[in-house]
Amino acid sequence: IAHIEQVLLTTTGRVSGQPRETVLSAIPHGDGLLLVASDGGRDGHPQWYRNLVVDDRVVVQRGARRRPMRA
């Protein structure tokens, strides 16, 4: 059984250029995390995923620790 945790993902808005924060469930995987880009079963991708297509630099907060990462 995988260990699932909550993380705060900060992306850069593809139109605004402003930071956008999203709370997501994540599964630790090696040195990184697995995130599922689902929009609650709706057609299409969630906004945070669409931001990643334009800029893959993110900040992930796990507990009190913030870490820059690449998607």
PDB file of C-alpha atoms in Angstrom:
ATOM      1  CA  ILE A   1       0.000   0.000   0.000  1.00  0.00           C
ATOM      2  CA  ALA A   2       1.400   3.367  -1.033  1.00  0.00           C
ATOM      3  CA  HIS A   3       1.853   6.137   1.500  1.00  0.00           C
ATOM      4  CA  ILE A   4      -0.245   9.125   0.383  1.00  0.00           C
ATOM      5  CA  GLU A   5       0.412  12.584   1.758  1.00  0.00           C
ATOM      6  CA  GLN A   6      -0.874  16.090   1.167  1.00  0.00           C
ATOM      7  CA  VAL A   7       1.428  18.636  -0.481  1.00  0.00           C
ATOM      8  CA  LEU A   8       1.120  22.262  -1.495  1.00  0.00           C
ATOM      9  CA  LEU A   9       2.152  22.671  -5.143  1.00  0.00           C
ATOM     10  CA  THR A  10       3.095  26.158  -6.346  1.00  0.00           C
ATOM     11  CA  THR A  11       3.133  26.665 -10.106  1.00  0.00           C
ATOM     12  CA  THR A  12       3.444  29.798 -12.217  1.00  0.00           C
ATOM     13  CA  GLY A  13       0.224  30.876 -13.929  1.00  0.00           C
ATOM     14  CA  ARG A  14       0.655  30.421 -17.669  1.00  0.00           C
ATOM     15  CA  VAL A  15      -1.243  33.635 -18.464  1.00  0.00           C
ATOM     16  CA  SER A  16      -0.745  35.798 -15.376  1.00  0.00           C
ATOM     17  CA  GLY A  17       2.806  34.782 -14.489  1.00  0.00           C
ATOM     18  CA  GLN A  18       1.695  34.845 -10.840  1.00  0.00           C
ATOM     19  CA  PRO A  19       2.252  32.025  -8.310  1.00  0.00           C
ATOM     20  CA  ARG A  20      -0.665  29.598  -8.072  1.00  0.00           C
ATOM     21  CA  GLU A  21      -1.023  27.220  -5.113  1.00  0.00           C
ATOM     22  CA  THR A  22      -2.883  23.914  -5.182  1.00  0.00           C
ATOM     23  CA  VAL A  23      -3.271  21.311  -2.431  1.00  0.00           C
ATOM     24  CA  LEU A  24      -2.786  17.832  -3.871  1.00  0.00           C
ATOM     25  CA  SER A  25      -2.416  14.236  -2.763  1.00  0.00           C
ATOM     26  CA  ALA A  26       1.024  12.870  -3.586  1.00  0.00           C
ATOM     27  CA  ILE A  27       2.800   9.534  -3.422  1.00  0.00           C
ATOM     28  CA  PRO A  28       6.513   9.651  -2.560  1.00  0.00           C
ATOM     29  CA  HIS A  29       8.578   7.943  -5.275  1.00  0.00           C
ATOM     30  CA  GLY A  30      12.338   7.805  -4.870  1.00  0.00           C
ATOM     31  CA  ASP A  31      13.599  11.376  -4.641  1.00  0.00           C
ATOM     32  CA  GLY A  32      10.402  12.776  -6.154  1.00  0.00           C
ATOM     33  CA  LEU A  33       6.644  12.622  -5.923  1.00  0.00           C
ATOM     34  CA  LEU A  34       3.886  11.168  -8.059  1.00  0.00           C
ATOM     35  CA  LEU A  35       0.958  13.507  -8.700  1.00  0.00           C
ATOM     36  CA  VAL A  36      -2.152  12.583 -10.668  1.00  0.00           C
ATOM     37  CA  ALA A  37      -3.362  15.317 -13.007  1.00  0.00           C
ATOM     38  CA  SER A  38      -7.075  14.637 -12.668  1.00  0.00           C
ATOM     39  CA  ASP A  39      -9.738  17.301 -12.578  1.00  0.00           C
ATOM     40  CA  GLY A  40     -12.200  15.371 -10.452  1.00  0.00           C
ATOM     41  CA  GLY A  41     -13.298  13.182 -13.360  1.00  0.00           C
ATOM     42  CA  ARG A  42     -14.055  16.096 -15.676  1.00  0.00           C
ATOM     43  CA  ASP A  43     -12.887  16.147 -19.283  1.00  0.00           C
ATOM     44  CA  GLY A  44      -9.608  17.985 -19.731  1.00  0.00           C
ATOM     45  CA  HIS A  45      -6.656  18.704 -17.504  1.00  0.00           C
ATOM     46  CA  PRO A  46      -6.666  20.681 -14.244  1.00  0.00           C
ATOM     47  CA  GLN A  47      -5.329  24.252 -14.384  1.00  0.00           C
ATOM     48  CA  TRP A  48      -2.198  23.413 -12.390  1.00  0.00           C
ATOM     49  CA  TYR A  49      -1.238  20.796 -14.997  1.00  0.00           C
ATOM     50  CA  ARG A  50      -1.785  23.263 -17.832  1.00  0.00           C
ATOM     51  CA  ASN A  51       0.573  25.650 -16.013  1.00  0.00           C
ATOM     52  CA  LEU A  52       3.239  22.901 -15.899  1.00  0.00           C
ATOM     53  CA  VAL A  53       3.090  22.423 -19.652  1.00  0.00           C
ATOM     54  CA  VAL A  54       4.274  26.027 -20.024  1.00  0.00           C
ATOM     55  CA  ASP A  55       6.723  26.139 -17.074  1.00  0.00           C
ATOM     56  CA  ASP A  56       7.817  22.942 -15.318  1.00  0.00           C
ATOM     57  CA  ARG A  57       9.507  24.729 -12.395  1.00  0.00           C
ATOM     58  CA  VAL A  58       7.487  24.264  -9.187  1.00  0.00           C
ATOM     59  CA  VAL A  59       7.805  24.532  -5.429  1.00  0.00           C
ATOM     60  CA  VAL A  60       6.453  21.671  -3.336  1.00  0.00           C
ATOM     61  CA  GLN A  61       5.732  22.101   0.358  1.00  0.00           C
ATOM     62  CA  ARG A  62       5.635  18.941   2.472  1.00  0.00           C
ATOM     63  CA  GLY A  63       4.891  19.894   6.061  1.00  0.00           C
ATOM     64  CA  ALA A  64       7.029  22.933   6.873  1.00  0.00           C
ATOM     65  CA  ARG A  65       9.657  22.156   4.200  1.00  0.00           C
ATOM     66  CA  ARG A  66       9.477  23.934   0.818  1.00  0.00           C
ATOM     67  CA  ARG A  67      11.538  22.513  -2.035  1.00  0.00           C
ATOM     68  CA  PRO A  68      12.011  23.679  -5.623  1.00  0.00           C
ATOM     69  CA  MET A  69      11.444  20.835  -8.088  1.00  0.00           C
ATOM     70  CA  ARG A  70      10.949  20.197 -11.814  1.00  0.00           C
ATOM     71  CA  ALA A  71       7.872  18.458 -13.151  1.00  0.00           C
TER      72      ALA A  71
END
